[in-house]
GROMACS .gro file of C-alpha atoms in nm:
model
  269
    1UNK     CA    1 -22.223   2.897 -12.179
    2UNK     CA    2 -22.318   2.514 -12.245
    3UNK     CA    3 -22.022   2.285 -12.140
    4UNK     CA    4 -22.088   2.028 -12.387
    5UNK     CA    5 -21.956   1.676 -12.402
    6UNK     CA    6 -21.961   1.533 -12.762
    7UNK     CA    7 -22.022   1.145 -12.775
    8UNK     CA    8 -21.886   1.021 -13.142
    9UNK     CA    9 -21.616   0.838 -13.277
   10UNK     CA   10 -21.384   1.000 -13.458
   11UNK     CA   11 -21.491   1.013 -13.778
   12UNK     CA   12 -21.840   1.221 -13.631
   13UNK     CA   13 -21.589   1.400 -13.450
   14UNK     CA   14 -21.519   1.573 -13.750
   15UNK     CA   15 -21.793   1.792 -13.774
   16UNK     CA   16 -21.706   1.957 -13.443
   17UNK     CA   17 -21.326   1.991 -13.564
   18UNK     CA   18 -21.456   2.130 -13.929
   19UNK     CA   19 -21.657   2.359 -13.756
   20UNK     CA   20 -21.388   2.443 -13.525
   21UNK     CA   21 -21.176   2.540 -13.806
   22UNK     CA   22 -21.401   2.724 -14.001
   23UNK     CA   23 -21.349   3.066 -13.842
   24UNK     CA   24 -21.022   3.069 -13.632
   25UNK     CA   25 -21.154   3.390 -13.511
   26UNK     CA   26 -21.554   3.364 -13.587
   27UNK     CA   27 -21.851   3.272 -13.470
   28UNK     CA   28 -21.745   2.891 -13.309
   29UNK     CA   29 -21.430   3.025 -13.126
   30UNK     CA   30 -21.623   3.307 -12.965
   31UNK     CA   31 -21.975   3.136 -12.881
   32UNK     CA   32 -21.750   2.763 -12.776
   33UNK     CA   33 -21.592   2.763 -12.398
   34UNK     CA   34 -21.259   2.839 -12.435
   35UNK     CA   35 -21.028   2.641 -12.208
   36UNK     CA   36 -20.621   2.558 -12.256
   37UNK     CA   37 -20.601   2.266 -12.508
   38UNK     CA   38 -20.342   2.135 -12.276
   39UNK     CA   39 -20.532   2.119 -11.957
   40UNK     CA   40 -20.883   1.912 -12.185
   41UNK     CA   41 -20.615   1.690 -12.364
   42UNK     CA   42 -20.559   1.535 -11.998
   43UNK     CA   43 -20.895   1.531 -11.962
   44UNK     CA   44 -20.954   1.311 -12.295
   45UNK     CA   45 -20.618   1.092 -12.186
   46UNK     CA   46 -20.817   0.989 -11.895
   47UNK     CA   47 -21.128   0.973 -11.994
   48UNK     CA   48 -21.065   0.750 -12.334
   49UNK     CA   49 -21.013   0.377 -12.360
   50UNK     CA   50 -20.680   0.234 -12.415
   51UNK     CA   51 -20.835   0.043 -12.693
   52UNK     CA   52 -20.914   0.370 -12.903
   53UNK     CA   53 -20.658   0.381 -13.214
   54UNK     CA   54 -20.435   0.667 -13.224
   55UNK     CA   55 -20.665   0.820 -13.499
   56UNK     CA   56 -20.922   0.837 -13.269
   57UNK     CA   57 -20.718   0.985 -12.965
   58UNK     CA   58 -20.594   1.271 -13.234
   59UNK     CA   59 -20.913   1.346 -13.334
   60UNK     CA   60 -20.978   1.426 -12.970
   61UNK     CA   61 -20.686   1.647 -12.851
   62UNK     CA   62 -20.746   1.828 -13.160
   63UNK     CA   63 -21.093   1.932 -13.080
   64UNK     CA   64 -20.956   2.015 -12.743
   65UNK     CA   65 -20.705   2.211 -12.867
   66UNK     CA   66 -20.932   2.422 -13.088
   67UNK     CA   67 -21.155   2.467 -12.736
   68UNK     CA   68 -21.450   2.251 -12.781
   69UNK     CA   69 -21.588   2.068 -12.488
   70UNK     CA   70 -21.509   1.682 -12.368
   71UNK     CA   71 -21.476   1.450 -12.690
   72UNK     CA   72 -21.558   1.112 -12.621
   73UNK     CA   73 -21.489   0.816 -12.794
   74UNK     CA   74 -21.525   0.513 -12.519
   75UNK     CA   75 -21.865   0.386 -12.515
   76UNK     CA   76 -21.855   0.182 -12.237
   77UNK     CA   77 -22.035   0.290 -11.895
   78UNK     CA   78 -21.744   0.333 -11.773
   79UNK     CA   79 -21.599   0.604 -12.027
   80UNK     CA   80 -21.933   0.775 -12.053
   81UNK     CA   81 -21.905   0.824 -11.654
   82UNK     CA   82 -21.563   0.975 -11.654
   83UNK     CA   83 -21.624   1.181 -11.914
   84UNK     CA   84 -21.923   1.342 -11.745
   85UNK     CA   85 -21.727   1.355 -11.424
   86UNK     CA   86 -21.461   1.525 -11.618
   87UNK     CA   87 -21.707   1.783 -11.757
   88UNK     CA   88 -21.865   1.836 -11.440
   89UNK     CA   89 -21.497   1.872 -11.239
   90UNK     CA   90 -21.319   2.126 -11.496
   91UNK     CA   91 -21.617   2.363 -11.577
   92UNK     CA   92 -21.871   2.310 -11.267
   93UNK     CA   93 -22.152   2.200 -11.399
   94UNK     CA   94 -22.346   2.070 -11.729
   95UNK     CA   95 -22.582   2.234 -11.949
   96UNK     CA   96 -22.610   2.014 -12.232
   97UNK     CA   97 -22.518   1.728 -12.395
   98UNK     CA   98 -22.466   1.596 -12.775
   99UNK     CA   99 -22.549   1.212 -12.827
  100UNK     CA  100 -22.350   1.196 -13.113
  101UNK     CA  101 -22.201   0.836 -13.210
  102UNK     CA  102 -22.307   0.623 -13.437
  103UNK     CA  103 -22.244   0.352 -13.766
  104UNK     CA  104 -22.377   0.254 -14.019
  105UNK     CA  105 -22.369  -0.118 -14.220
  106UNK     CA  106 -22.522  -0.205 -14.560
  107UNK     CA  107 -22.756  -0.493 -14.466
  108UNK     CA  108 -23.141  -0.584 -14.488
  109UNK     CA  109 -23.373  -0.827 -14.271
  110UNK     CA  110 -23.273  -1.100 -14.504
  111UNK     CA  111 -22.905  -1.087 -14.471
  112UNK     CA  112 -22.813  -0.947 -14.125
  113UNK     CA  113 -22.632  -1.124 -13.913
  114UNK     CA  114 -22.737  -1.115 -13.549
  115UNK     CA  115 -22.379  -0.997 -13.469
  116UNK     CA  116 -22.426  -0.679 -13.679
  117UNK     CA  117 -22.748  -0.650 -13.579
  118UNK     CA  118 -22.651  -0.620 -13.232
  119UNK     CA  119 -22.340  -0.443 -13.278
  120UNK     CA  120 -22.559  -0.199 -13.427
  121UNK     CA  121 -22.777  -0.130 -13.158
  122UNK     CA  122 -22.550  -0.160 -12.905
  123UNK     CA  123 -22.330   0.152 -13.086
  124UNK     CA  124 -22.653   0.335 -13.196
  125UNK     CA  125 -22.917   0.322 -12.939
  126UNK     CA  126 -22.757   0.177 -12.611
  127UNK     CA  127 -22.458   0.417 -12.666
  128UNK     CA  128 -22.702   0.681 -12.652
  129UNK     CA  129 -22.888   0.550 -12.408
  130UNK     CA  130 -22.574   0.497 -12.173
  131UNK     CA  131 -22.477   0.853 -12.263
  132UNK     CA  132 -22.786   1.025 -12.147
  133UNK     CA  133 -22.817   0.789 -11.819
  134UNK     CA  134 -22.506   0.980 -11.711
  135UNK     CA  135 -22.616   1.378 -11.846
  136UNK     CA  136 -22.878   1.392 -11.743
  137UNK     CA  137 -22.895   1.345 -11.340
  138UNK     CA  138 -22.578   1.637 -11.351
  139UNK     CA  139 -22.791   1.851 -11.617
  140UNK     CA  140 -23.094   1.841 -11.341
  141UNK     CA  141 -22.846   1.948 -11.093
  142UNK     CA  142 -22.733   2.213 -11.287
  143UNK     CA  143 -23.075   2.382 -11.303
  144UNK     CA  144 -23.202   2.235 -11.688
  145UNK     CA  145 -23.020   2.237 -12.022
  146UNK     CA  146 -23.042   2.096 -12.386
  147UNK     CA  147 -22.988   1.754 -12.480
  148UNK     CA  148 -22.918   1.723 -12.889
  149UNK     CA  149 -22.941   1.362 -13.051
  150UNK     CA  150 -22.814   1.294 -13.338
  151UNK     CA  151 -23.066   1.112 -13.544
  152UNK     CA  152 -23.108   1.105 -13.925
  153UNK     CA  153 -23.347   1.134 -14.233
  154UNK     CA  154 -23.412   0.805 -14.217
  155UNK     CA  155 -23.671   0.889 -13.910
  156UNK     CA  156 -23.827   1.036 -14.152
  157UNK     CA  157 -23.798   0.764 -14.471
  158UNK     CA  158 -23.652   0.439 -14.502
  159UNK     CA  159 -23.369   0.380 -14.763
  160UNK     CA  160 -23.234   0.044 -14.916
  161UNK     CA  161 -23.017  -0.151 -14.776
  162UNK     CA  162 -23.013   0.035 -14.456
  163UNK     CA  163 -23.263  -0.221 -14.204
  164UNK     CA  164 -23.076  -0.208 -13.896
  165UNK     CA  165 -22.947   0.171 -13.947
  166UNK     CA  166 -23.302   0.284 -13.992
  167UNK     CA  167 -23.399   0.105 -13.730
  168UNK     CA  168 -23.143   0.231 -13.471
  169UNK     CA  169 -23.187   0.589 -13.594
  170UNK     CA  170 -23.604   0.512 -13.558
  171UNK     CA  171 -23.554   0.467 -13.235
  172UNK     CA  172 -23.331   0.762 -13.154
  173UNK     CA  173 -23.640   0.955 -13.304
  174UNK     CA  174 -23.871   0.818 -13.031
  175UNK     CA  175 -23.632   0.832 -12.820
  176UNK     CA  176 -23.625   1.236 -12.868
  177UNK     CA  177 -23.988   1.280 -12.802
  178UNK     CA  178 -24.059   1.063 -12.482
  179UNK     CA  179 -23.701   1.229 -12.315
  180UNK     CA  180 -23.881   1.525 -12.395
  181UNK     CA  181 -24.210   1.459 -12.239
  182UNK     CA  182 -24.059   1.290 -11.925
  183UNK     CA  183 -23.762   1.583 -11.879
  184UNK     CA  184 -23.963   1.851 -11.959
  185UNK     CA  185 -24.052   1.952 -11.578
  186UNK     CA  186 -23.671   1.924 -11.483
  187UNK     CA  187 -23.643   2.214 -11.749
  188UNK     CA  188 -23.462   2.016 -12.009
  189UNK     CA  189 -23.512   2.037 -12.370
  190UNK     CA  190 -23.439   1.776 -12.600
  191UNK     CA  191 -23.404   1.779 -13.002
  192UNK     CA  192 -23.272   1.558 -13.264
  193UNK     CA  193 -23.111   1.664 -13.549
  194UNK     CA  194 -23.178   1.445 -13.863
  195UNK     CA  195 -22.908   1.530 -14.119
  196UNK     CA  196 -22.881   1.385 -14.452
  197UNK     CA  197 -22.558   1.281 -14.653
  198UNK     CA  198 -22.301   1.493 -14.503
  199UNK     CA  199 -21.956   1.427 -14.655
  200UNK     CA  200 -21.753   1.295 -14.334
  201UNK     CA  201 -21.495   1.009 -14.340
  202UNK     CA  202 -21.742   0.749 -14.256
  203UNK     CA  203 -21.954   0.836 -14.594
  204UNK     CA  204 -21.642   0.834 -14.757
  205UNK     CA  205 -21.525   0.523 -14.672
  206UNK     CA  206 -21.900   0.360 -14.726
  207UNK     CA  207 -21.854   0.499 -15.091
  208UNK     CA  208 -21.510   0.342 -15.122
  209UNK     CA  209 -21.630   0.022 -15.008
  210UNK     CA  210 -21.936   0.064 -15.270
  211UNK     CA  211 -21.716   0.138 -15.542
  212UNK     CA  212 -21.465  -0.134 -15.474
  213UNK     CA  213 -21.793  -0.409 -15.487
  214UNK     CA  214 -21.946  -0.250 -15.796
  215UNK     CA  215 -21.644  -0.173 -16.015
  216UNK     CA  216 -21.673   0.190 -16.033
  217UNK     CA  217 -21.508   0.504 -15.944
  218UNK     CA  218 -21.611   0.724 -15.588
  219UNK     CA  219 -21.622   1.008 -15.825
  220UNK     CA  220 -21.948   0.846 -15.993
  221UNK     CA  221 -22.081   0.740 -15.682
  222UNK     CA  222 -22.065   1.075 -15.497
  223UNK     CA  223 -22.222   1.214 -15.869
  224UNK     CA  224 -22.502   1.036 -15.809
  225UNK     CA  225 -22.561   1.147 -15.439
  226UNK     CA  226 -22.459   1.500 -15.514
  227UNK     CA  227 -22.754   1.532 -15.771
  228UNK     CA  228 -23.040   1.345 -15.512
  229UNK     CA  229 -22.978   1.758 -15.339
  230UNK     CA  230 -23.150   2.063 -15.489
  231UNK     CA  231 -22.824   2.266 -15.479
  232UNK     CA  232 -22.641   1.924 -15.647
  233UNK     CA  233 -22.447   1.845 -15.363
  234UNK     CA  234 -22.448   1.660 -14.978
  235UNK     CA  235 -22.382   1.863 -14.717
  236UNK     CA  236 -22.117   1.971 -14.486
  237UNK     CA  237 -22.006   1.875 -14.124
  238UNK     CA  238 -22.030   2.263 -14.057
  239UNK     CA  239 -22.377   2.272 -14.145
  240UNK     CA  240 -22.494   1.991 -13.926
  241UNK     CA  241 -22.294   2.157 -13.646
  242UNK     CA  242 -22.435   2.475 -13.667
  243UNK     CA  243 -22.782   2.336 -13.630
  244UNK     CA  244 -22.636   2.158 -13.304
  245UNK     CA  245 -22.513   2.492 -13.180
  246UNK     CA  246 -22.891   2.637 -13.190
  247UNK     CA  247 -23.065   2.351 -12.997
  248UNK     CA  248 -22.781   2.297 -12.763
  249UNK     CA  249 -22.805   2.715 -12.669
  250UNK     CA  250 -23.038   2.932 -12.495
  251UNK     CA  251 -23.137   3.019 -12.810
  252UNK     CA  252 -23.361   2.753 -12.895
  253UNK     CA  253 -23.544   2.765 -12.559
  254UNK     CA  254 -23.889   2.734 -12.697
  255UNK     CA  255 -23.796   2.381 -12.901
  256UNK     CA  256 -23.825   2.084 -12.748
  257UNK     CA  257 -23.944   1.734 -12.894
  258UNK     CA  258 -23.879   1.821 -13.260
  259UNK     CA  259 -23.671   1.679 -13.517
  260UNK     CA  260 -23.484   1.896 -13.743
  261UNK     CA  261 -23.381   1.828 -14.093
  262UNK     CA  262 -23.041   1.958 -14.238
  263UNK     CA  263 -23.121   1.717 -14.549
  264UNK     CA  264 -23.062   1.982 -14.814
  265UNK     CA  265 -23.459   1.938 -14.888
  266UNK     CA  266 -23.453   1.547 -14.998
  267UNK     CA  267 -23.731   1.462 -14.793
  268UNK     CA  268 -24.005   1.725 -14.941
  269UNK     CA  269 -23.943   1.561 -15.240
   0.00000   0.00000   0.00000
């Protein structure tokens, strides 16, 4: 089984709890290591900066109690190193990994501030970057394995608004496909998943925010992005995390490279 640590603040965090909680006997809780929640919440205690609010640190010890893998919410070197060691210590080796954190900010060329900007790719591509420095050496070790990144549409179209997101998440795109090429004798695959609206706190809170600056009601705002999807809604944590599932398993041993769309079919138009 792949002992998977997942990278994300805690808002991303919730599609691994959602899909935790989908089933409490199904398909997560029998394919997902199952380890006591007690013995991975001292794991996350350790691993986790001090600085992390206490939403973040529940998030955490509630995936761990529902039997997911190592949760990670400190970004630093540091964090990302402990984690791994963690991983590596409880279970005995790594398979795979999920490169999972991320923000977003409304901003274009002509507005950003160099503090965003960086802030932005410091979260977005050096936090993956960091996070995959420290997989993968222990994933080679371990004989191969899947590394998932969490990318977005918007590798595959631009959106307003959204300059130093797109950019960030173009990156993470590339990103995917050299890993590939360079890990691919060390027998490890690599695949980004490239999800579209998905409703999560963070999208939540970016429609509050819009809402609040444009005197309107969330309700109208999530009507409008509801109807950009051929079924006439976003989509759900669950269905991003099944998608995850795949690439990080055996099961997807013949991808490697690709990108994969859980956009609800907004980018074919």
């Amino acid at each position: 089984q792949a002992r998977v640590p997942v990278r994300g603040g805690s808002q991303l965090q919730q599609q691994a709890e959602n899909a935790l909680q989908m089933d409490k006997t199904g398909p997560y809780r029998q394919r997902l290591t199952r380890v006591r929640g007690e013995s991975l919440e001292k794991l996350f205690t350790d691993s986790l900066n001090q600085n992390q609010t206490p939403e973040q640190h529940g998030v955490a010890n509630r995936v761990a109690a529902l039997g997911a893998g190592v949760p990670l919410t400190d970004p630093s070197a540091d964090g990302i190193r402990r984690a791994v060691e963690a991983t590596v210590a409880r279970f005995g080796s790594l398979n795979s990994v999920f490169a999972n954190a991320g923000i977003h900010r409304c901003n274009t060329i002509l507005d950003i501030a160099d503090e965003e900007l960086d802030l932005m790719i410091q979260t977005n591509i050096y936090g993956t970057v960091n996070t995959l420095r420290e997989a993968i050496p222990p994933i080679i070790e371990a004989g191969g394995g899947s590394i998932v990144i969490n990318a977005s549409d918007q590798w595959f179209v631009g959106k307003p608004h959204s300059f130093a997101y797109g950019l960030t998440k173009g990156a993470l795109g590339q990103i995917t496909r050299s890993l590939a090429i360079d890990l691919g004798p060390q027998n490890i695959r690599v695949n980004a998943v490239c999800a579209g609206t998905i409703r999560t706190p963070l999208v939540d809170n970016l429609f509050v925010k819009f809402a609040e600056e444009n005197h309107c009601s969330v309700e109208e705002y999530w009507r409008k992005e509801n109807a950009l999807y051929m079924r006439g809604s976003a989509g759900r944590p669950e269905e991003v995390a099944e998608v995850v599932y795949f690439l990080a398993s055996d099961a997807s041993s013949f991808c490697t490279g690709s990108h994969y769309l859980v956009d609800g079919g907004l980018v074919a138009g």
